[in-house]
Coordinates of C-alpha atoms and ligand atoms in Angstrom, one line a residue:
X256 CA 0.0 0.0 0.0
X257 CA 1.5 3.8 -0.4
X258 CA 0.0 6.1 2.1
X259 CA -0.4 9.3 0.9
X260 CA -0.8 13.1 3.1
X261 CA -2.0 15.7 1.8
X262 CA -0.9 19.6 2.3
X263 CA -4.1 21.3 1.6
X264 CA -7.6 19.5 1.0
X265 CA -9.5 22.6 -0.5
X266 CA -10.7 22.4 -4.2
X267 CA -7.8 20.2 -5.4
X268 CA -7.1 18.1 -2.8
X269 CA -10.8 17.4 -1.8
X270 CA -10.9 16.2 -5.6
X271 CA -8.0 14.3 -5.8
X272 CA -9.7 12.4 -2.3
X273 CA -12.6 11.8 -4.2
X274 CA -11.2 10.7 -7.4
X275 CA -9.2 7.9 -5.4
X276 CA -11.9 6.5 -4.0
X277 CA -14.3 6.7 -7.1
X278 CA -11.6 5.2 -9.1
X279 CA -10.0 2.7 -6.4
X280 CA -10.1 -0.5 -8.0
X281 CA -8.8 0.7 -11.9
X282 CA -5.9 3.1 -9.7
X283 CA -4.9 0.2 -7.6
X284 CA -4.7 -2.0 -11.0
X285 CA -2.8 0.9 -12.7
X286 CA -0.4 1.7 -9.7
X287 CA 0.1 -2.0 -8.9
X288 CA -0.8 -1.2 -5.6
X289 CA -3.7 0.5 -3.3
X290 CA -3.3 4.0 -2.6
X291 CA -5.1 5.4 1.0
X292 CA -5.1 9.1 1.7
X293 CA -4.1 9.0 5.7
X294 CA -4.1 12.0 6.9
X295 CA -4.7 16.1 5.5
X296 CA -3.5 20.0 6.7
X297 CA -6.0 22.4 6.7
X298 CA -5.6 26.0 8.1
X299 CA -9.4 25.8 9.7
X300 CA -10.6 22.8 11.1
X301 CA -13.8 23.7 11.3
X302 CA -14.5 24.5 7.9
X303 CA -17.2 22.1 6.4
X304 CA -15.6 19.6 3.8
X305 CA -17.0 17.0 1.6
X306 CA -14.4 14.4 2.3
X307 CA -13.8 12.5 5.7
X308 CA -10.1 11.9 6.3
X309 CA -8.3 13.0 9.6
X310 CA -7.2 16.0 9.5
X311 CA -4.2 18.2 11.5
X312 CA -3.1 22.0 11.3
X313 CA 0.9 21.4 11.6
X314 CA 1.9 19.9 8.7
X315 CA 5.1 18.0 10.0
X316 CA 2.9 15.8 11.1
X317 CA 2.7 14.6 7.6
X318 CA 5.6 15.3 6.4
X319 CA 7.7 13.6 9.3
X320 CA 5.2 10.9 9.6
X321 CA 7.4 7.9 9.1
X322 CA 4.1 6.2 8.0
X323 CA 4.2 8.3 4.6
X324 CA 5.0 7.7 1.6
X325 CA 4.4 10.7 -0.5
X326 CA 3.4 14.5 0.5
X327 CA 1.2 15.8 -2.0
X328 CA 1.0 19.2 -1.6
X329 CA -2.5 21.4 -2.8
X330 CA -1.8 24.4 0.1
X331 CA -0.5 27.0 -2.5
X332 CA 1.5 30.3 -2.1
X333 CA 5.6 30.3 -2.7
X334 CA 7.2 30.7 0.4
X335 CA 5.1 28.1 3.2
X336 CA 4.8 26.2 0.7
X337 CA 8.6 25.7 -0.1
X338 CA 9.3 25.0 3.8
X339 CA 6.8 22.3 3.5
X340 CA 8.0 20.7 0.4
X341 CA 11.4 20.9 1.8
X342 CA 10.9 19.7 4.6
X343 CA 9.2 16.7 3.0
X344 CA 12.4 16.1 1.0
X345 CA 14.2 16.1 3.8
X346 CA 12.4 13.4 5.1
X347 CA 12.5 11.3 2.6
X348 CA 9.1 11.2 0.8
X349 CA 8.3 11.3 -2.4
X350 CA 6.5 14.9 -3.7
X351 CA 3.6 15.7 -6.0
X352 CA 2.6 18.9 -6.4
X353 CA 0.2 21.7 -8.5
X354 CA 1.7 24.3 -7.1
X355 CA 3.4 26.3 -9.8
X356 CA 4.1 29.5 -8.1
X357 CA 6.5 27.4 -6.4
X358 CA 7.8 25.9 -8.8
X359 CA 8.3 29.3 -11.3
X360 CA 10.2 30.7 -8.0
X361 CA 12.1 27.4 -6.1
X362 CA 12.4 24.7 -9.3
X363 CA 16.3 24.3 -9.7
X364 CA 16.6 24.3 -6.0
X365 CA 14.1 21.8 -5.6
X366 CA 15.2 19.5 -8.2
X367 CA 18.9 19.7 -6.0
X368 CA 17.1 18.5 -3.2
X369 CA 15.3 15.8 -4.9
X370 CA 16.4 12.8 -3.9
X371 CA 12.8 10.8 -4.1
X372 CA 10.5 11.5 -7.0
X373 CA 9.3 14.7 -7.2
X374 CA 6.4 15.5 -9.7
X375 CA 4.0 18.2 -10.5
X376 CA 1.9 17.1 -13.9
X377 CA -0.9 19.7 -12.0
X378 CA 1.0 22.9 -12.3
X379 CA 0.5 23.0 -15.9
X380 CA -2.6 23.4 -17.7
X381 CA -5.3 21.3 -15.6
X382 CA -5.9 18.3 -16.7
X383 CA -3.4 18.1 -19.9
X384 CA -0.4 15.9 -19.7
X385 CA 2.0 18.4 -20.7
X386 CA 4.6 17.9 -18.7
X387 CA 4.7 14.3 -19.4
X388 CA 4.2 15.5 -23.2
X389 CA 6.8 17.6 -22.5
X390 CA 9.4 15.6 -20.6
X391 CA 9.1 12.2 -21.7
X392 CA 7.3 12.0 -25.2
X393 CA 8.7 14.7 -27.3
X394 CA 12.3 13.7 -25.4
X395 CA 13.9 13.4 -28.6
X396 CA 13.1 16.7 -30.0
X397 CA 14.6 20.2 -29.7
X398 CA 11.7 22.4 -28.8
X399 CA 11.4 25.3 -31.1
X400 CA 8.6 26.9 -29.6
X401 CA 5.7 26.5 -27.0
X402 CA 2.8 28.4 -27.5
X403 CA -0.5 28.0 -25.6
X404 CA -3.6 29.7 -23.7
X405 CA -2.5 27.9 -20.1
X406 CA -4.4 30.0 -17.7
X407 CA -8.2 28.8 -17.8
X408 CA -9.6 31.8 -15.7
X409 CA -8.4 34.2 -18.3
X410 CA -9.7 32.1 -21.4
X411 CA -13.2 31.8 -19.3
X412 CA -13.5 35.5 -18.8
X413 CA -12.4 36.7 -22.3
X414 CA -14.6 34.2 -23.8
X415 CA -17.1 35.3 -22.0
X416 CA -16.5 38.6 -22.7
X417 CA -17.0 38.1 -26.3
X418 CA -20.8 37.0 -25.6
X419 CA -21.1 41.0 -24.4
X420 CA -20.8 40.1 -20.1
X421 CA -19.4 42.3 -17.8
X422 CA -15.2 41.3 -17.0
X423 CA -16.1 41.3 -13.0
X424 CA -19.0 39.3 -12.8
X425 CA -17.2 36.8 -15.1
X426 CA -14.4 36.7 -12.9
X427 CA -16.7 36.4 -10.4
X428 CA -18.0 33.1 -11.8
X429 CA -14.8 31.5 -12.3
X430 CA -13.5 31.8 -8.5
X431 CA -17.2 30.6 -7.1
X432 CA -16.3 27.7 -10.0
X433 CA -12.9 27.1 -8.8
X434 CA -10.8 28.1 -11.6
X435 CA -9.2 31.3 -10.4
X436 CA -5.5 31.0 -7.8
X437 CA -6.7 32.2 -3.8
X438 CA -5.7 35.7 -5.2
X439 CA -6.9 36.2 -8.6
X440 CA -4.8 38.8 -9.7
X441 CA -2.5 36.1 -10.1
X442 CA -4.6 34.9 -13.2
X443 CA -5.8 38.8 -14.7
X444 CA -2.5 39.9 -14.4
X445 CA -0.6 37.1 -16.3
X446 CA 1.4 35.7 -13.6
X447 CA 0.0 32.2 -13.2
X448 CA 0.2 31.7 -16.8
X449 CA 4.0 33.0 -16.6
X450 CA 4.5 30.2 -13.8
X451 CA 3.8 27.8 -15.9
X452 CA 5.8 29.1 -19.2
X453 CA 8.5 29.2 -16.7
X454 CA 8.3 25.7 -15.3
X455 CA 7.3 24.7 -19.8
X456 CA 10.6 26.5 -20.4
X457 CA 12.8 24.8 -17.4
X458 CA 12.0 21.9 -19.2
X459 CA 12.3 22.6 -23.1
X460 CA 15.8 24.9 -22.4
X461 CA 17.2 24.4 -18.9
X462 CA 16.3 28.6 -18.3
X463 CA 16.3 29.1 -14.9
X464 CA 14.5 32.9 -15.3
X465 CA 12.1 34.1 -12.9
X466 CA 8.8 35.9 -13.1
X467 CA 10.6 39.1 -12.7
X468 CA 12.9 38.4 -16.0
X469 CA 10.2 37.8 -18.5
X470 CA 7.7 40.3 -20.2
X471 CA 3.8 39.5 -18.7
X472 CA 0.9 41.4 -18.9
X473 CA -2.8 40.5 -17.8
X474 CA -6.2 40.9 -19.5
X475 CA -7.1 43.6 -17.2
X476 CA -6.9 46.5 -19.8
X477 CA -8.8 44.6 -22.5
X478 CA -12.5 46.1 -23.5
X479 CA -15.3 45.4 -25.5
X480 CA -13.8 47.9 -28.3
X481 CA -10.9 45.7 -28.4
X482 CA -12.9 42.7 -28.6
X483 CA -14.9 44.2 -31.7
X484 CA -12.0 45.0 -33.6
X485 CA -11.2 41.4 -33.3
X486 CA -13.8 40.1 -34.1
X487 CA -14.3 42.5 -37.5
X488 CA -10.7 42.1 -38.6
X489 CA -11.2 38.3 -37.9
X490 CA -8.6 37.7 -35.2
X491 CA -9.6 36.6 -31.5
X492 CA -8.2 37.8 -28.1
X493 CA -6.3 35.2 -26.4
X494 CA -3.9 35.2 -23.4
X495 CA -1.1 33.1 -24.4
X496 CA 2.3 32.1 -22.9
X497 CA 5.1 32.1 -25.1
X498 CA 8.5 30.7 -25.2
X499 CA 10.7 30.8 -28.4
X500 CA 13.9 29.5 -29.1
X501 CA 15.8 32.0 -31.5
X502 CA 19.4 31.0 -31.8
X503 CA 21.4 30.7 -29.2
X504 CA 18.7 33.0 -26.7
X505 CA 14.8 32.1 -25.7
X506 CA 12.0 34.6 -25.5
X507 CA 9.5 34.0 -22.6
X508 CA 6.5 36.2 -22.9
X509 CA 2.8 36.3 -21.2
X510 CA 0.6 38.5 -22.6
X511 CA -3.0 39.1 -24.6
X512 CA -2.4 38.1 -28.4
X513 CA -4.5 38.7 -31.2
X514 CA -4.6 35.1 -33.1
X515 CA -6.4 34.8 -36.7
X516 CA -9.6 33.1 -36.2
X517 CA -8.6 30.0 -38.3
X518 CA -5.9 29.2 -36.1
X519 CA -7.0 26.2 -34.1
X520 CA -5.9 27.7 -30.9
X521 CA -8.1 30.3 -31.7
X522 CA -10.9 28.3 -31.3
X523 CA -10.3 27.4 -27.6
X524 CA -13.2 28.7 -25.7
X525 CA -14.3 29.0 -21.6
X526 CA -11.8 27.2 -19.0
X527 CA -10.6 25.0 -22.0
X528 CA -6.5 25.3 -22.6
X529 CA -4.5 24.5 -25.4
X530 CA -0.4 24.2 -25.7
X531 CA 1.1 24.0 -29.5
X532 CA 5.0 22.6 -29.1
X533 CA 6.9 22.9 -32.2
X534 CA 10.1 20.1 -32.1
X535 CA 12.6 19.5 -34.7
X536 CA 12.0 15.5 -34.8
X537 CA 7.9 15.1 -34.7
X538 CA 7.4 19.3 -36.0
X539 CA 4.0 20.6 -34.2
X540 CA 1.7 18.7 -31.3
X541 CA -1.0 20.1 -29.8
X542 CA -2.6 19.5 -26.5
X543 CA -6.2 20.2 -25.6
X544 CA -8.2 20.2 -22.2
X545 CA -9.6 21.2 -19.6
X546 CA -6.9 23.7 -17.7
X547 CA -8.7 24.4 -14.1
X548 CA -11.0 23.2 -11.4
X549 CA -10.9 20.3 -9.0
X550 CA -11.5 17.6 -11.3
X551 CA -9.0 18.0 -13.7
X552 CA -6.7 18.8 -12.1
X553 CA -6.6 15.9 -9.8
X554 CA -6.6 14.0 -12.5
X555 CA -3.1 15.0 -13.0
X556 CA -1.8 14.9 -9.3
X557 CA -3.2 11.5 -9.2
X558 CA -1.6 10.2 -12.1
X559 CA 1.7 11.9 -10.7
X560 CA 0.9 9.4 -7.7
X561 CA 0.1 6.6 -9.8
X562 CA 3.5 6.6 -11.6
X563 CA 5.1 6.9 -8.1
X564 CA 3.6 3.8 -6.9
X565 CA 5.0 2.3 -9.9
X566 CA 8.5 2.9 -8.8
X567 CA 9.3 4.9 -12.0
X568 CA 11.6 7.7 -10.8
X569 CA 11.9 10.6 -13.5
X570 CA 14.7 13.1 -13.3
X571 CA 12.8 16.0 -12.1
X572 CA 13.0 18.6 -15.3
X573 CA 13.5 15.9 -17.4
X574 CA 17.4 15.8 -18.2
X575 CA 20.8 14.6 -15.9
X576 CA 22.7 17.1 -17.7
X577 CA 22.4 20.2 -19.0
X578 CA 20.1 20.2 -21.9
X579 CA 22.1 22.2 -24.6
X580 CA 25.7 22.6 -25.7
X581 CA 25.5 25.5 -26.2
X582 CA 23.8 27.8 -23.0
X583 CA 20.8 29.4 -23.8
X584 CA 20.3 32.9 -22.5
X585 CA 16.8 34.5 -21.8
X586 CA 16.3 37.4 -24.9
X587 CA 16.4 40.5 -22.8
X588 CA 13.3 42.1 -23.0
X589 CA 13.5 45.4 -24.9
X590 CA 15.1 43.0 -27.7
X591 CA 11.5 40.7 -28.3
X592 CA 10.1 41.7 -31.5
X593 CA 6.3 41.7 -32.5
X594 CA 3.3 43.1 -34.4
X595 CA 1.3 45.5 -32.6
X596 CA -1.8 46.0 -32.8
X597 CA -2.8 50.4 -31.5
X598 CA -5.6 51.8 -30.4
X599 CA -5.7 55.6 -29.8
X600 CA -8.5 57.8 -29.4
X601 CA -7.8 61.5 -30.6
X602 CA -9.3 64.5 -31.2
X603 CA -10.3 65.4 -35.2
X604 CA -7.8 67.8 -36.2
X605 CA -5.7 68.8 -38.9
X606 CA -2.1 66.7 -39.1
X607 CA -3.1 64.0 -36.0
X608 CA -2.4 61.0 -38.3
X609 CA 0.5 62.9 -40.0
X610 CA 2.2 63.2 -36.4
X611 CA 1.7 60.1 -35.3
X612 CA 3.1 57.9 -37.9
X613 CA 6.1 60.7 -37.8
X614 CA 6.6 58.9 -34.5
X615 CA 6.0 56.1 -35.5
X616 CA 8.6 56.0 -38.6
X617 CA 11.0 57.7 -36.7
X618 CA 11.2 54.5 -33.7
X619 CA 11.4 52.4 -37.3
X620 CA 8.1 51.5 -36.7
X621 CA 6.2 50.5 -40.6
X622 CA 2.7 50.4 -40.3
X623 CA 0.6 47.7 -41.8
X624 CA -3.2 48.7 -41.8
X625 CA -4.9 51.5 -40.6
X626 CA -8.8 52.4 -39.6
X627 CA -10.6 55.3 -38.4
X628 CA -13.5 55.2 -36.6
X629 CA -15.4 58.4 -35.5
X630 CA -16.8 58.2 -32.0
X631 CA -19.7 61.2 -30.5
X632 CA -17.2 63.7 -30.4
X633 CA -13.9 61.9 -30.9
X634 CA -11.8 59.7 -33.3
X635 CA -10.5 56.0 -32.8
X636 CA -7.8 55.0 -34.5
X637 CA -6.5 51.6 -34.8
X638 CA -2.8 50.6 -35.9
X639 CA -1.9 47.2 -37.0
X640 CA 2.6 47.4 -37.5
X641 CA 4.9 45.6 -38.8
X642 CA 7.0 43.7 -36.8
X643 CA 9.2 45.8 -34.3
X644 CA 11.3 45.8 -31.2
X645 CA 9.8 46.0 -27.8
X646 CA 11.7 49.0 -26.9
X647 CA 11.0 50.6 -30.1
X648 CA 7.1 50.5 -29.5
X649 CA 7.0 51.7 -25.8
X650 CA 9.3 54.6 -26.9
X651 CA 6.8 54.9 -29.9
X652 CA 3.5 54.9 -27.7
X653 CA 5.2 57.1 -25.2
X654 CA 6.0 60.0 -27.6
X655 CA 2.4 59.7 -29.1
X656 CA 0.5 59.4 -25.7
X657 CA 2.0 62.8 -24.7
X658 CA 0.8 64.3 -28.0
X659 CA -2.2 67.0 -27.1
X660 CA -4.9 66.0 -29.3
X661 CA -4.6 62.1 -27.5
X662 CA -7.0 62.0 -25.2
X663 CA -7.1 58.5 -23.8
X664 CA -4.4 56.4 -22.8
X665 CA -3.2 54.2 -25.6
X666 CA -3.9 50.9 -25.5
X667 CA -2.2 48.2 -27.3
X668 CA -2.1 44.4 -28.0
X669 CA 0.7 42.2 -29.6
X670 CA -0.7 40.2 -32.6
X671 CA 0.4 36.7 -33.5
X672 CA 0.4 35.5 -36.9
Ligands
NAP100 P1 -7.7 26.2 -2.2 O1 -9.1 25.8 -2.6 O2 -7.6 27.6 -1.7 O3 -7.2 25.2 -1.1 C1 -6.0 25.4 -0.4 C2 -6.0 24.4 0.8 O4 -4.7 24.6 1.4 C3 -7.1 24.7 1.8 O5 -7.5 23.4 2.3 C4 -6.3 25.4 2.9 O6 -6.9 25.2 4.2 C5 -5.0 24.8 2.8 N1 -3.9 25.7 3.3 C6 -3.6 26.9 2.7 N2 -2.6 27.5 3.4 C7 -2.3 26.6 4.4 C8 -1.4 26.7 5.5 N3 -0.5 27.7 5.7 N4 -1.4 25.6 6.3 C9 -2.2 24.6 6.2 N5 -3.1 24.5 5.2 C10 -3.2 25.5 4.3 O7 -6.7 26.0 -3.4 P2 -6.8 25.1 -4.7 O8 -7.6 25.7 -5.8 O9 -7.2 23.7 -4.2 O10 -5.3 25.1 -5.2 C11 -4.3 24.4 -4.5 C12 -3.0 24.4 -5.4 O11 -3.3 23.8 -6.6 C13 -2.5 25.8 -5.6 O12 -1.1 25.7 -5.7 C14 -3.0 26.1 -7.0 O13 -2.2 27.0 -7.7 C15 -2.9 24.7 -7.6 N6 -3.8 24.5 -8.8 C16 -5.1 24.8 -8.7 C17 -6.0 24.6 -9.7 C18 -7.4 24.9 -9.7 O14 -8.1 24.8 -10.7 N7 -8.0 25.2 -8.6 C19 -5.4 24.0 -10.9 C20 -4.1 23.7 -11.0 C21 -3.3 23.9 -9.9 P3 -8.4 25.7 4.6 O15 -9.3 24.8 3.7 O16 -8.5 25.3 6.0 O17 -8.4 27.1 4.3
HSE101 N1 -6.0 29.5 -11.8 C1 -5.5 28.6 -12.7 C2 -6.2 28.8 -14.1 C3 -5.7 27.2 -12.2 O1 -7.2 29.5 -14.1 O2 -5.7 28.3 -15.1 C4 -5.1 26.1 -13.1 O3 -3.7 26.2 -13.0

C-alpha cells in the first residue's frame, strides 16, 4: 500500500480524495498497488468539507510521519509552501505537487534537493499531460517553440466577454467555479500563466528565469472595443504564454495576443487550454483540455501518484545534464520583437495621423493597416505594424501618448500570426 498526506484539502485536494476513492479499483490496478489518503492540513478545522479523512493544522505531522510515503502538496502560495515541500524532502518522501508558483520561484533548488521523486503534472494546464508530453514524449526533440492559452480563468473571462458580459462578474464566476488561484490577480494579471511558461521552459531549455525576468501582462486592460475590432478584422483575443527559441537565446513572454480566427488555438473557448509545441523531430503537437477546477486537475496529481507507486523515478526537469551545448540565455526584453496592434483615441484635427506615424517611422516603426472610426465627439484609431522591437514600440506609444490631441491612454495588444 503507499499512504499518501496531503498539504491542503481545499478544491484540489478534496478532488484528488474523491477521485481515489471513485476510481480505487482501476488506480490500484494501474499503480500495482492500493493508494489510502491517511491524513490532511487544513488552516481551519472547522470548515465544512466534503471528504472525511483526519485532519491536522501542523503539517510536519505529515511530512515527518514515518508512515508516509508521498506529500502531495495542494496548500498553494511560494514561500510556506517551499518549507513544507522541503521539509518533505528532507524526510524522505516522495513529492507531488500543482503548485506552480512554487515551482516558477524554487524549481532548480528543488530538483537539487530531490532525492525521491518529485512530480508536478498539476502545475500546468489542468488536466493536460503536458509535462509528461513535454518531458518524456517529445524527449527526442529540440523544442522550437511553445505556445499556448494555459491560464483557464483568463480564457473563461475573455470568452465570455466576447458574448457581451461584464469582465467582473465573469471573474466572479470562475472563483465561485474554482478556476481562479486564492488571489486572482494572479490569473488577470498574467502571472499564473508566466508560472507555468517558466516551469514549460525549465523543461524545453534548462532557463532558470524568474517571473521578474520575463515580459507579462494580464487581461485587465482589455474592453469590448478591443474585442470588436477582433472580431471584424477576424482575429480573436487570447492570453497566451510564449517561449521561443531563437538562436542561441529564448523569448519567454505572457501577454494578450490577437490570433487569426482560423488558427485552431483560436478556437479554444471558456476554461478550455490548449499548448502548441513545435520540435525539430515530430514538427508541431497540440494538447487540448480542460486547464482548471478540481477535477482535472486531480486527474493530473493522481496520475503523478500513480507513476510513483509504480516505482518509476523521472529526473525531475527531465534531463541529468544540462540540456544544450551550447547555454541558452533568456532574450532581454526590450530585444522581443512583435506586431502590434494600436488603439488611440484622438481629437479630429488637422495633421493628428501625420504626427503620429512621424513617430512612429521615426522609432522604425512601418505600419501595416490602418482604420478610423469616428466616435460622439472623438476619433478611434486603430494601428496594426509591422513587426518591431519591444523597446521601439514603448518609446513609440510614449512620444504619441504625450501628444495634445490624444486623449485616452493608448492601448495596445501584440498580434500573432
Ligand atoms: P484552495 O481551494 O484555496 O485550497 C487550499 C488548501 O490549502 C485549503 O484546504 C487550505 O486550508 C490549505 N492551506 C492553505 N494554506 C495553508 C497553510 N498555511 N497551512 C495549512 N493549510 C493551508 O486552493 P486550490 O484551488 O485547491 O489550489 C491548490 C493548489 O493547486 C495551488 O497551488 C493552485 O495554484 C494549484 N492549482 C489549482 C488549480 C485549480 O483549478 N483550482 C489547478 C491547478 C493547480 P483551509 O481549507 O483550512 O483554508
Ligand atoms: N487559476 C488557474 C487557471 C488554475 O485558471 O488556469 C489552473 O492552473
Amino acid at each position: 500500500m503507499v499512504k499518501i498526506g496531503i498539504v491542503g484539502v481545499g478544491t484540489v485536494g478534496e478532488a484528488v480524495i474523491k477521485n481515489l476513492e471513485k476510481n480505487k479499483e482501476l488506480i490500484k490496478a494501474r499503480a500495482g498497488k492500493e493508494i489510502k489518503v491517511i491524513k490532511g492540513v487544513v488552516r481551519n478545522l472547522n470548515k465544512k468539507r466534503l471528504v472525511n479523512i483526519p485532519l491536522t493544522t501542523d503539517y510536519k505531522d505529515v511530512t515527518r510521519d514515518p508512515e508516509i510515503d508521498i506529500v502531495v502538496e495542494l496548500m498553494g502560495g511560494v514561500e510556506e509552501a517551499f518549507e513544507v515541500v522541503k521539509d518533505a524532502l528532507n524526510h524522505n518522501k516522495a513529492v507531488v505537487t500543482a503548485n506552480k508558483a512554487l515551482l516558477a520561484y524554487h524549481r532548480f533548488e528543488l530538483e537539487e534537493l530531490a532525492k525521491a521523486p518529485f512530480e508536478y503534472e498539476a502545475s500546468v494546464a489542468g488536466g493536460i499531460p503536458i509535462i509528461k508530453a513535454l518531458r518524456d514524449g517529445l524527449s527526442a526533440n529540440q523544442i522550437k517553440e511553445i505556445k499556448g492559452i494555459i491560464n483557464g480563468t483568463c480564457n473563461y473571462i475573455l470568452t465570455e466577454m466576447k458574448k457581451g458580459r461584464n469582465y467582473e462578474d465573469v471573474l466572479k464566476e470562475a472563483q465561485q467555479l474554482g478556476y481562479a488561484e486564492a488571489d486572482p490577480t494572479f490569473d488577470v494579471g498574467g502571472f499564473d500563466a508566466a508560472h507555468k511558461l517558466l516551469i514549460l521552459a525549465s523543461i524545453a531549455y534548462n532557463i532558470d528565469a524568474k517571473p521578474e525576468d520575463i515580459l507579462i501582462e494580464g487581461i485587465e486592460n482589455i474592453n469590448l472595443t478591443d474585442i470588436e475590432f477582433a472580431k471584424e478584422f477576424g482575429y480573436e483575443i487570447k492570453l497566451l504564454g510564449i517561449a521561443k527559441k531563437i538562436a542561441s537565446q529564448v523569448e519567454l513572454r505572457v501577454h494578450p495576443t490577437l490570433i487569426k480566427s482560423s488558427q485552431m488555438i483560436a478556437k479554444v473557448e471558456g476554461v478550455m487550454n490548449a499548448i502548441s509545441v513545435i520540435g525539430d523531430v515530430a514538427k508541431e503537437t497540440m494538447y487540448y483540455g480542460p486547464g482548471a477546477g478540481g477535477d482535472a486537475t486531480a486527474s493530473a496529481v493522481i496520475s503523478d501518484i500513480i507513476e510513483i507507486a509504480r516505482g518509476n523515478i523521472n529526473p525531475m526537469l527531465g534531463y541529468k545534464i544540462p540540456l544544450e551545448i551550447e547555454k541558452l540565455t533568456l532574450k532581454p526584453i526590450d530585444e522581443i520583437e512583435s506586431k502590434y496592434y494600436l488603439r488611440i483615441a484622438v481629437n479630429d484635427e488637422i495633421g493628428v495621423l501625420e504626427k503620429i506615424a512621424s513617430i512612429l517611422a521615426k522609432n522604425n516603426i512601418s505600419i501595416e493597416s490602418f482604420l478610423q472610426k469616428p466616435r460622439n465627439g472623438f476619433v478611434k484609431l486603430l494601428f496594426a505594424t509591422h513587426k518591431c522591437k519591444e523597446k521601439e514600440i514603448k518609446k513609440a506609444i510614449n512620444q504619441i501618448q504625450k501628444l495634445n490631441f490624444v486623449i485616452k491612454q493608448i492601448n495596445y495588444i501584440r498580434i500573432e500570426d
